[in-house]
Coordinates of C-alpha atoms in Angstrom, one line a residue:
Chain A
X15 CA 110.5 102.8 122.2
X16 CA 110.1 100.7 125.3
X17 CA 113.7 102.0 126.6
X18 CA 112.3 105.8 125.7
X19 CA 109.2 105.3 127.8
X20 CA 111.0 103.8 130.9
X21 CA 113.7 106.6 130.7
X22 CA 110.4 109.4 130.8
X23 CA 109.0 106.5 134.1
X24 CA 111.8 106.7 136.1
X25 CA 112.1 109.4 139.4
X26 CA 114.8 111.9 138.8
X27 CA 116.7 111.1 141.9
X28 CA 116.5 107.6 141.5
X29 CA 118.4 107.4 138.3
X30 CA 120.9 110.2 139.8
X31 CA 121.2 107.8 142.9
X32 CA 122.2 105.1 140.3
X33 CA 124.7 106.5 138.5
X34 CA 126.3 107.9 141.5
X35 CA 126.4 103.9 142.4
X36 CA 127.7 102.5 139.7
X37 CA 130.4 105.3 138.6
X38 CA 131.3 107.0 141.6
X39 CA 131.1 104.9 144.3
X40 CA 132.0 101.3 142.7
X41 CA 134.3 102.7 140.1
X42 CA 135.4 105.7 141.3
X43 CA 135.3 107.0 137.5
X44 CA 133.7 110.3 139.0
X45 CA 133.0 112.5 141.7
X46 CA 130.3 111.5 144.0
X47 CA 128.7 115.4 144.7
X48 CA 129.4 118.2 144.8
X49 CA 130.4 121.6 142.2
X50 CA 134.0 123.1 141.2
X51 CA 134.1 126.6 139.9
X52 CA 135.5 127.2 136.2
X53 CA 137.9 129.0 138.0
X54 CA 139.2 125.7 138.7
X55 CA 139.8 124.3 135.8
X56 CA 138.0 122.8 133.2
X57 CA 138.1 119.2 133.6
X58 CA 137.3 119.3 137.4
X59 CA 134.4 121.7 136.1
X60 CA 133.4 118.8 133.6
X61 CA 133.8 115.9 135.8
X62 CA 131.5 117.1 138.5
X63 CA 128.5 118.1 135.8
X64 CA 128.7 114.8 133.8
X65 CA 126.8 112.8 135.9
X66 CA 123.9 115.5 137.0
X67 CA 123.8 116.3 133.4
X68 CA 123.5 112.3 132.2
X69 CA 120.4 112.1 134.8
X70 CA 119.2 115.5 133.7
X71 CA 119.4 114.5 129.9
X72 CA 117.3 111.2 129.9
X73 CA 114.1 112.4 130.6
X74 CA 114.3 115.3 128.5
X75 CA 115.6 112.8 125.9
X76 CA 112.7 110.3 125.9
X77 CA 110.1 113.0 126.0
X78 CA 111.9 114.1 122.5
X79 CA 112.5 111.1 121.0
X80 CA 108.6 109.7 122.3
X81 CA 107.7 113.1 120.4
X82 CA 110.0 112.4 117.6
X83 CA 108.7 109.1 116.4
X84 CA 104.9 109.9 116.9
X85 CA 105.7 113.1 114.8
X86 CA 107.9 111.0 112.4
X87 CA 105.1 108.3 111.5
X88 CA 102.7 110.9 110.5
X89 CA 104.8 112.7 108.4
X90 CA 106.6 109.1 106.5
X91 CA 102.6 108.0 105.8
X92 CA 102.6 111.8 103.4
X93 CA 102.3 111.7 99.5
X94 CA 105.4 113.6 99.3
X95 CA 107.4 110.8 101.2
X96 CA 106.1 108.6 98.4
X97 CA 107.9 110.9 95.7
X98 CA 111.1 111.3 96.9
X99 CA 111.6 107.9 97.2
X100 CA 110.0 107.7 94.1
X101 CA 112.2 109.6 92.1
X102 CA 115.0 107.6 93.9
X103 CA 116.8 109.9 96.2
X104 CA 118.7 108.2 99.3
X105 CA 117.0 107.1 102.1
X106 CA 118.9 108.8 104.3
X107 CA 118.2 112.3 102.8
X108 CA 114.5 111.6 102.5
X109 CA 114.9 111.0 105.9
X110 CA 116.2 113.8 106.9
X111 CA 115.5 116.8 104.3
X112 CA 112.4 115.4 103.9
X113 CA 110.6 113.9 106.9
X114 CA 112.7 115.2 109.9
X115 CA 112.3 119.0 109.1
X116 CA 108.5 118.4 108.0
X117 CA 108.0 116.4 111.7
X118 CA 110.2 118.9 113.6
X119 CA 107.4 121.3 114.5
X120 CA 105.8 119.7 117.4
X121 CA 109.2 118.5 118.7
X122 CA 110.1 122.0 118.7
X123 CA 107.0 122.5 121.0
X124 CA 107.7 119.8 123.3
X125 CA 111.4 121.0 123.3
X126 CA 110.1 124.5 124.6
X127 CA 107.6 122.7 127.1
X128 CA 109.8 120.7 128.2
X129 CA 112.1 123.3 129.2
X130 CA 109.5 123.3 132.5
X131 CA 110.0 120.0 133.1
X132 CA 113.9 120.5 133.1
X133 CA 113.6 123.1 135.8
X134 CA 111.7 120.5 137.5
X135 CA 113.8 117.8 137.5
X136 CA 116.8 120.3 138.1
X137 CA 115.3 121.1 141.5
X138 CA 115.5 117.6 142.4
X139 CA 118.9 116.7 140.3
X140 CA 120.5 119.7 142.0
X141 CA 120.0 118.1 145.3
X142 CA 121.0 114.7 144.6
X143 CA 124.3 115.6 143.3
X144 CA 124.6 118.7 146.1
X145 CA 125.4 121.5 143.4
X146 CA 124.4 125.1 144.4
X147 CA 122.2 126.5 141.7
X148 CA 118.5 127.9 141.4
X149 CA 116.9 124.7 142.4
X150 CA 118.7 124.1 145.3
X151 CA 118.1 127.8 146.4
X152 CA 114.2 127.3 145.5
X153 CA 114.3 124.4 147.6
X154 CA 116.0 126.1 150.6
X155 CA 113.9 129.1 150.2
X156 CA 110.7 126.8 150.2
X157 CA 111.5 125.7 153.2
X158 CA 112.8 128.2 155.4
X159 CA 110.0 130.3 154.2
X160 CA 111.9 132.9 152.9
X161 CA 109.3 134.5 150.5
X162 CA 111.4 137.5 148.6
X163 CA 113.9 134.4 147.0
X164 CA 110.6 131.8 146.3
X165 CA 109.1 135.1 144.4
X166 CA 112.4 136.0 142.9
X167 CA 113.3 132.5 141.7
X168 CA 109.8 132.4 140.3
X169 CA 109.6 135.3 138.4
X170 CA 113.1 134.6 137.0
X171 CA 111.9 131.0 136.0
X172 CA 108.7 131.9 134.6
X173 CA 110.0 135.2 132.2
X174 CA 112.4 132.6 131.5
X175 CA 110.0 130.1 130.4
X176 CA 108.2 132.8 128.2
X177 CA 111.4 133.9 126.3
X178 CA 111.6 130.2 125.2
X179 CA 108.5 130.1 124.2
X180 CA 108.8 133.3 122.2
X181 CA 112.2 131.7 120.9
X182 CA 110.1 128.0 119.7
X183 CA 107.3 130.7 118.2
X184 CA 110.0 132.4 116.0
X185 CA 111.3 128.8 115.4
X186 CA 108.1 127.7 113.5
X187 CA 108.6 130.7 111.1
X188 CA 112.3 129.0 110.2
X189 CA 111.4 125.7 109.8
X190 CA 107.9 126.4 108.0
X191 CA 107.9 129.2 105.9
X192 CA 104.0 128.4 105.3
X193 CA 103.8 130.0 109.5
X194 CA 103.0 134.0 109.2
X195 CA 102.9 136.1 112.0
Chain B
X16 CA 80.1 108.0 115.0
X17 CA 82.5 106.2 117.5
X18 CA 86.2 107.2 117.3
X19 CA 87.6 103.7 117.1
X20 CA 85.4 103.0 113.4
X21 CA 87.0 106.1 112.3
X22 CA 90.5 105.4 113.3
X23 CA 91.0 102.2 110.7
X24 CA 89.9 104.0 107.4
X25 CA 91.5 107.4 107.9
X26 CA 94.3 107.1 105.7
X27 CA 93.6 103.3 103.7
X28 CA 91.0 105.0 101.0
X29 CA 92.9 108.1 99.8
X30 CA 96.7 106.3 99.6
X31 CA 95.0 103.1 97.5
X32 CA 93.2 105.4 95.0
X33 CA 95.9 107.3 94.3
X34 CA 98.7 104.6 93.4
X35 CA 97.2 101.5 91.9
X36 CA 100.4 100.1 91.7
X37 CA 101.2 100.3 94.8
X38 CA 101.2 96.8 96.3
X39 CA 97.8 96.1 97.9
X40 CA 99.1 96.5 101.3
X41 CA 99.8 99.8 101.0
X42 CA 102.8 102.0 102.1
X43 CA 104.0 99.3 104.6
X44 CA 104.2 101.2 108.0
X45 CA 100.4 102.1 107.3
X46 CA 99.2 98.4 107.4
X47 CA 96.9 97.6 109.8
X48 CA 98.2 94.5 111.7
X49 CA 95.3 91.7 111.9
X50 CA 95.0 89.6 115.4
X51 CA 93.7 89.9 118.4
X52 CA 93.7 92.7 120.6
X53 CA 97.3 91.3 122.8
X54 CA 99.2 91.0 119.3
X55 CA 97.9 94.8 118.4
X56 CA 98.3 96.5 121.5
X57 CA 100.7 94.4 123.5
X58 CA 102.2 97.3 125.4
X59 CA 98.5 98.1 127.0
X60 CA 98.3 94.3 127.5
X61 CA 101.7 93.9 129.2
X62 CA 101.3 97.4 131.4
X63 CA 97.4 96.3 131.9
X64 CA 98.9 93.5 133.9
X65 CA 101.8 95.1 135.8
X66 CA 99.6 97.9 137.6
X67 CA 96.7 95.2 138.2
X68 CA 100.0 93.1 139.7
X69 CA 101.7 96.4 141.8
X70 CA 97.7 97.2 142.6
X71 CA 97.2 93.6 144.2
X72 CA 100.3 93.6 146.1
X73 CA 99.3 97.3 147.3
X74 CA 96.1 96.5 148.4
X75 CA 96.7 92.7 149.4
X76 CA 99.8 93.9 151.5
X77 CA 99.5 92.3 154.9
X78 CA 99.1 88.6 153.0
X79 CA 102.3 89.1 150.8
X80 CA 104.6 87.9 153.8
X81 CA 104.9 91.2 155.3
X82 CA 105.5 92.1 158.6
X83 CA 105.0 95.6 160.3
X84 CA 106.3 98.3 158.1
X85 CA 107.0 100.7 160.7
X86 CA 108.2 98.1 163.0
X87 CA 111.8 98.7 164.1
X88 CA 115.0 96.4 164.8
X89 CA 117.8 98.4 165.4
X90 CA 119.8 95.0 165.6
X91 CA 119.1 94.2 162.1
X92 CA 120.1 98.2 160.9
X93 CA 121.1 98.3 157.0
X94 CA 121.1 94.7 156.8
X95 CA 121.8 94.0 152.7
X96 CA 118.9 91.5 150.9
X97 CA 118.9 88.3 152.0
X98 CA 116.4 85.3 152.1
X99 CA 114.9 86.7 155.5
X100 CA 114.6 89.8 154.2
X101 CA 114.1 90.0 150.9
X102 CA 114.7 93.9 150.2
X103 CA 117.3 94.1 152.7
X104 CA 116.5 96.9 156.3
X105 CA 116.9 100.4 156.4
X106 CA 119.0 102.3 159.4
X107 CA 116.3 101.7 162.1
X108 CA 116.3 97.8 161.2
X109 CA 112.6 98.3 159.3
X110 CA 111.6 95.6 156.5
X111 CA 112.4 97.5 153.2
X112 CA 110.1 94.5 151.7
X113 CA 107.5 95.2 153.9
X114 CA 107.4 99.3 153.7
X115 CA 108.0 99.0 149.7
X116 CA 104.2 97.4 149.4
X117 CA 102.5 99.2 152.1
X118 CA 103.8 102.3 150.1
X119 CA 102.3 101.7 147.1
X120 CA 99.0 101.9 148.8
X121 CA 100.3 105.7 149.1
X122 CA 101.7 106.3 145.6
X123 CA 98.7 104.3 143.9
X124 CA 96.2 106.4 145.9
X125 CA 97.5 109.9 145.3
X126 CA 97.7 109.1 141.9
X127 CA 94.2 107.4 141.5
X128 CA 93.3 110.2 143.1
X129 CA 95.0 113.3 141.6
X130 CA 93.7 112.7 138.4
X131 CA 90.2 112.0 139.0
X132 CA 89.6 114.9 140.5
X133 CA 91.5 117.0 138.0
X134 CA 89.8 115.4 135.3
X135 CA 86.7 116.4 137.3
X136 CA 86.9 120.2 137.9
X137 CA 89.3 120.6 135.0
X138 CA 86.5 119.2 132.5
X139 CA 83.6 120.8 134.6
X140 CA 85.8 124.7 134.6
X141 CA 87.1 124.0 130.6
X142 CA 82.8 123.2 129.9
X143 CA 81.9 126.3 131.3
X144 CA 84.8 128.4 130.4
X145 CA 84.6 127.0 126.7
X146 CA 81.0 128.1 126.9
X147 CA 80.9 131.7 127.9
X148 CA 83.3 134.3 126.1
X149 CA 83.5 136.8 128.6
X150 CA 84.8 134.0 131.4
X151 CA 87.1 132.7 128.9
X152 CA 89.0 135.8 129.3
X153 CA 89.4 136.4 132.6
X154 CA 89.8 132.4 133.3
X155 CA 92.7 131.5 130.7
X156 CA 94.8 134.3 131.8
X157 CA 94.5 132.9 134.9
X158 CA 95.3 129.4 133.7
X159 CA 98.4 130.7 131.9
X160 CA 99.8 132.5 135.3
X161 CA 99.2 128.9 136.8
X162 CA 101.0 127.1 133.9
X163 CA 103.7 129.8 133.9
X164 CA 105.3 128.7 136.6
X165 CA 107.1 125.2 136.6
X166 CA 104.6 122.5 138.0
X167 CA 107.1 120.8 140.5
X168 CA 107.8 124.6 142.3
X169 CA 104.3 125.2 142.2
X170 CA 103.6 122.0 144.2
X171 CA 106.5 123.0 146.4
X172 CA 105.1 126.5 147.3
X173 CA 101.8 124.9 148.6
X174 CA 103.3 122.2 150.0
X175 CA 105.2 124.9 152.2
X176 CA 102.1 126.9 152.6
X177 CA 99.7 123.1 154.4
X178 CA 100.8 120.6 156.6
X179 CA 102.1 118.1 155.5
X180 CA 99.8 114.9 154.9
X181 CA 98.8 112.9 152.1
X182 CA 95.9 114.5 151.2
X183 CA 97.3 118.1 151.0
X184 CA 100.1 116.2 148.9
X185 CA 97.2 115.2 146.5
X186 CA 95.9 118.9 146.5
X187 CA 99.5 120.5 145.8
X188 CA 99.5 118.3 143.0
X189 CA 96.4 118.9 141.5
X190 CA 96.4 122.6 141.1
X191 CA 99.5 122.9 138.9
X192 CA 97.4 119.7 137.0
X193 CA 93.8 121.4 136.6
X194 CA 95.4 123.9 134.5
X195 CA 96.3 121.9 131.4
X196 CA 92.9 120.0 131.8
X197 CA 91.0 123.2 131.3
X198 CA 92.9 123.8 128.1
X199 CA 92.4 120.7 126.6
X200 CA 88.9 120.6 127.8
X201 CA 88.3 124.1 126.4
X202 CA 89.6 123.7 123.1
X203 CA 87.8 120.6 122.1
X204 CA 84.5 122.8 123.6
X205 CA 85.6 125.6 121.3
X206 CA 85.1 123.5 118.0
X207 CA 82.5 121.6 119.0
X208 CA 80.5 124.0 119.9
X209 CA 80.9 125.8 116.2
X210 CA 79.2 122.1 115.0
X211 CA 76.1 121.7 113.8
X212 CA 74.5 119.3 115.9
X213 CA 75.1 122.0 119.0
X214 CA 72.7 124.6 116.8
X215 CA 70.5 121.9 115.8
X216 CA 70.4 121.2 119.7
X217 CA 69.9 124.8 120.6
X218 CA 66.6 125.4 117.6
X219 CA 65.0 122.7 119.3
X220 CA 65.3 124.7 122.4
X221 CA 68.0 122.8 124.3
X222 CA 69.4 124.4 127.0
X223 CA 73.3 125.1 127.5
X224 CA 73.5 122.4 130.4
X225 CA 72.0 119.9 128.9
X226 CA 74.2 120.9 125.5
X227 CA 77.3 120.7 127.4
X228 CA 76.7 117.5 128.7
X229 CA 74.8 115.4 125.6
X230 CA 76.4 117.2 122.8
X231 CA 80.1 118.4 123.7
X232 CA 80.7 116.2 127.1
X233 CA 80.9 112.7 125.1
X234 CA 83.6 113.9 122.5
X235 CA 85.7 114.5 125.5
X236 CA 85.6 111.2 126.8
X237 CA 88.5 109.6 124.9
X238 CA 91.0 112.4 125.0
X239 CA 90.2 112.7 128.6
X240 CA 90.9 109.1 129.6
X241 CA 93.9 109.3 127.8
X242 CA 95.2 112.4 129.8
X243 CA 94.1 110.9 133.3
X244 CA 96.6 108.0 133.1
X245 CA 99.4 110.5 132.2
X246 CA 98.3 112.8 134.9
X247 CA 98.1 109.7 136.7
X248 CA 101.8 108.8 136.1
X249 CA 103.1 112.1 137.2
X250 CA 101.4 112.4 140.2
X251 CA 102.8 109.6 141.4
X252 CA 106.0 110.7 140.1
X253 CA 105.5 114.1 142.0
X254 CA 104.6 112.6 145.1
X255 CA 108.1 110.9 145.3
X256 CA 109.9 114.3 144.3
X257 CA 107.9 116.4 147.4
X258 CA 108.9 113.1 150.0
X259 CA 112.3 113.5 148.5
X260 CA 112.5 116.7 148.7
X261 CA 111.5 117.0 152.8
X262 CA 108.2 118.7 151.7
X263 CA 105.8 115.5 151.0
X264 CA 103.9 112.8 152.8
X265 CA 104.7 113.1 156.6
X266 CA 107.9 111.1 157.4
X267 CA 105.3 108.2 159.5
X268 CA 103.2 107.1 156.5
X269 CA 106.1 104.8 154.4
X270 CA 105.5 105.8 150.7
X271 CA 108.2 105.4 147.9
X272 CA 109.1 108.5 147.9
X273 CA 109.6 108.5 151.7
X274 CA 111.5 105.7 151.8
X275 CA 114.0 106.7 149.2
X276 CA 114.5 110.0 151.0
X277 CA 115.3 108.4 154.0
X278 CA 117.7 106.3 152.5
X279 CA 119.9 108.9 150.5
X280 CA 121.7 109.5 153.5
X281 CA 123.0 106.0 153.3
X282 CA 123.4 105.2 149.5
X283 CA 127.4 104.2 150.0
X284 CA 126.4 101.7 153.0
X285 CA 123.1 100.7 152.0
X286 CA 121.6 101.1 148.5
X287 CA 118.9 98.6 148.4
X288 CA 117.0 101.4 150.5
X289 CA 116.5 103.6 147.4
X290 CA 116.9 100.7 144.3
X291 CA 113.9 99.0 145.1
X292 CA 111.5 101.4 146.3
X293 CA 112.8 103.1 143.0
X294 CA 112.2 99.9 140.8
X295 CA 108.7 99.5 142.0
X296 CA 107.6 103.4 141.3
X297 CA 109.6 103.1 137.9
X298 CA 107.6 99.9 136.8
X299 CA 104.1 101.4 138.0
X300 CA 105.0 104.6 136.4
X301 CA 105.6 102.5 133.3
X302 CA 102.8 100.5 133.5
X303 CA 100.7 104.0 133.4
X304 CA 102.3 104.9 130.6
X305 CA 102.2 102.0 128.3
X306 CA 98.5 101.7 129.5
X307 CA 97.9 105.2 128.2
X308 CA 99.7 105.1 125.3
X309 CA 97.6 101.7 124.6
X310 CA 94.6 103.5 124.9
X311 CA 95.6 106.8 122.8
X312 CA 95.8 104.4 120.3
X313 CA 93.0 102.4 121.0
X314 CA 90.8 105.2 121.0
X315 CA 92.2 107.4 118.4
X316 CA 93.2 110.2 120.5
X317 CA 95.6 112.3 118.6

């Protein structure tokens, strides 16, 4: 819990910067910045997205697993937890048939606010690691002023942002049948 | 009344009368731990005592053994950590020690700062918005456009729009922050004030004022302490990503932040620049959280 905490404490950068340390600059495992087209190929492709995408994940994952075992705890304390192991099924399915798809609606939500905090740490990721994509253009934009692209990227992000949360809305329908819109 | 009497009985009473067999402890991830308050909330205990520690060395700065931090040496450039200097120099010979407590005066105060004032207008517009239908309207769609677009860009945006200095850092963060304050703000307001004790207030003639602040304002408190540390925790997480991003606290004041963006340029010759800056922000960061994740369970909030 402690390690999911920290991983949602840490700057962005600052675990990118790290990573960059210890496998590309001390190892030489991977590459140190920069972007190769699929055009490419696909393992220069891969190698230059593992590490942005490693940094990118952690965050994201604490915030889920954080969300995960609060949701979790509730949902083991039920009556209905009770029963099934009651009646002697495996842990493991209780577990997972049981509990996990009972729990998963908030993590679901956080999954779909989240998504804002992806962007967000995109922006910064995108810099560290010196790939062009919308954050790095936002961030250009922003400062050079150029207003058309900051309300372009915007409005991109943002209907983005919606559809997702349209898509986790139609997700509570699947995953509770008891949710009618 | 108090949340904290509530919190221990919620689930004991129902789960005992309806399995007698059940060992008298209970489903075993329901019991309640005796002891004293460290060995049931040692997580608000042990991040209690880091921030008191990071705000000590923040405020106490010039007696920690620190020299000047914007002092420079350029005979001393990217010097690595030795027992001189403990955190090693940065490319114009400057104490990376010395600049890593002074900037936590920075990070601790924009965050301090960030969210007690978006506690305070977010609680005072979520009161009144609760309150009065028709502004309720017009205000949440206004809070949705704000919470529509992605906090961090947001900040950016005004960031590009002011100078840069710390305290229009603070208010670039705290408008994509008032938003999700209102919102928690107003929905508590909007089922409190369905409770009885708000009608009883308003028969006996009680104004809305006065309503708002003796009858809905206290069952806000909790909740709302709760948020400020993690509003607290990403401002000063925030503050770092403007400085690293060029659009933050002016390159002069040292903050964490600052000093790690100065220092990406040298990450193959000199990393110490950015791992310990980073280290301290981390553990404060931390500290915030475990402090408010103490407290949300202290207090009950949900």
């Amino acid at each position: 819990m402690l390690l999911a905490v920290s991983g949602f404490s840490m700057p962005v950068f600052w675990l990118g910067f790290l990573l960059v340390y210890v496998f590309a600059i001390s190892m030489h495992w991977l590459p140190v910045q920069g972007y190769r087209p699929l055009a490419e190929g696909l393992w220069p492709f891969l190698r230059h997205l593992i590490l942005p995408a490693v940094t990118l994940s952690v965050v994201y994952l604490a915030l889920i697993a954080r969300m995960t075992r609060a949701s979790m705890l509730g949902v083991l304390s039920e009556d209905y937890i009770r029963t099934a192991f009651a009646k002697g099924l495996a842990p493991r399915r209780v577990l997972i048939h049981h509990a996990l798809k009972n729990a998963s609606l908030p993590v679901v939500t956080i999954i779909g606010i989240g998504f804002a905090l992806l962007i967000g740490g995109a922006v910064v990721t995108e810099s560290v690691f010196a790939l062009p994509g919308l954050g790095r253009l936002t961030v250009d934009a922003i400062v050079r002023r150029d207003y058309p692209v900051i309300q372009g990227v915007i409005l991109v992000v943002s209907g983005v942002y919606v559809l997702i949360n349209l898509v986790v809305d139609v997700l509570y329908v699947v995953l509770d049948p008891r949710i009618r819109y | 009344m108090s949340p904290v009497m509530a919190a221990g009985t919620q689930h004991e009473p129902d789960s005992r009368a309806l399995s007698p067999l059940a060992p008298s402890s209970g489903a075993p991830w329901l019991a309640l731990r005796p002891g004293p308050l460290l060995a049931r909330h040692p997580t608000l205990i042990a991040g209690g005592i880091t921030l008191v520690l990071i705000l000590i060395a923040g405020v106490l700065a010039p007696l920690w053994w620190t020299g000047d931090p914007l002092e420079m040496k350029p005979a001393v450039r990217l010097r690595p950590p030795s027992a001189e200097r403990w955190f090693g120099s940065d490319n114009f010979g400057r104490d990376i020690y010395t600049r890593t407590l002074y900037g936590s005066r920075i990070s601790l105060t924009v965050g301090a700062a960030v969210s007690t004032l978006s506690l305070v207008l977010g609680t005072t517009l979520g009161l009144v918005v609760g309150f009065y239908r028709r502004l309720d309207m017009i205000a949440m769609r206004v809070m949705d456009g704000l919470m529509a677009i992605p906090a961090i860009l947001l900040a950016l945006a005004l960031m590009a729009l002011m100078k840069a200095s710390v305290q229009n850092v603070i208010i670039a963060l705290l408008i994509p922050e008032i938003p999700r304050v209102v919102r928690l703000t107003r929905a508590s307001v909007l089922s409190l004030r369905e409770h009885l004790m708000v009608e009883g207030a308003r028969a006996l003639g009680a104004r809305t004022p006065r309503i708002l602040l003796r009858y809905v304002l206290p069952g806000l408190v909790a909740p709302l302490i709760v948020q400020g540390t993690y509003i607290a925790a990403s401002a000063i997480l925030f503050e770092a990503y403007l400085s690293f991003l060029g659009a933050g606290t002016p390159p002069h004041i040292p903050s964490w932040g600052n000093i790690m963006a100065e220092g990406r340029a040298y990450v193959q010759l000199a990393f110490w620049i950015i791992l310990f800056p980073g280290i301290f922000l981390a553990a404060t960061v931390l500290a915030i959280n475990l402090v408010g994740d103490g407290l949300r369970d202290l207090l009950n909030v949900r």
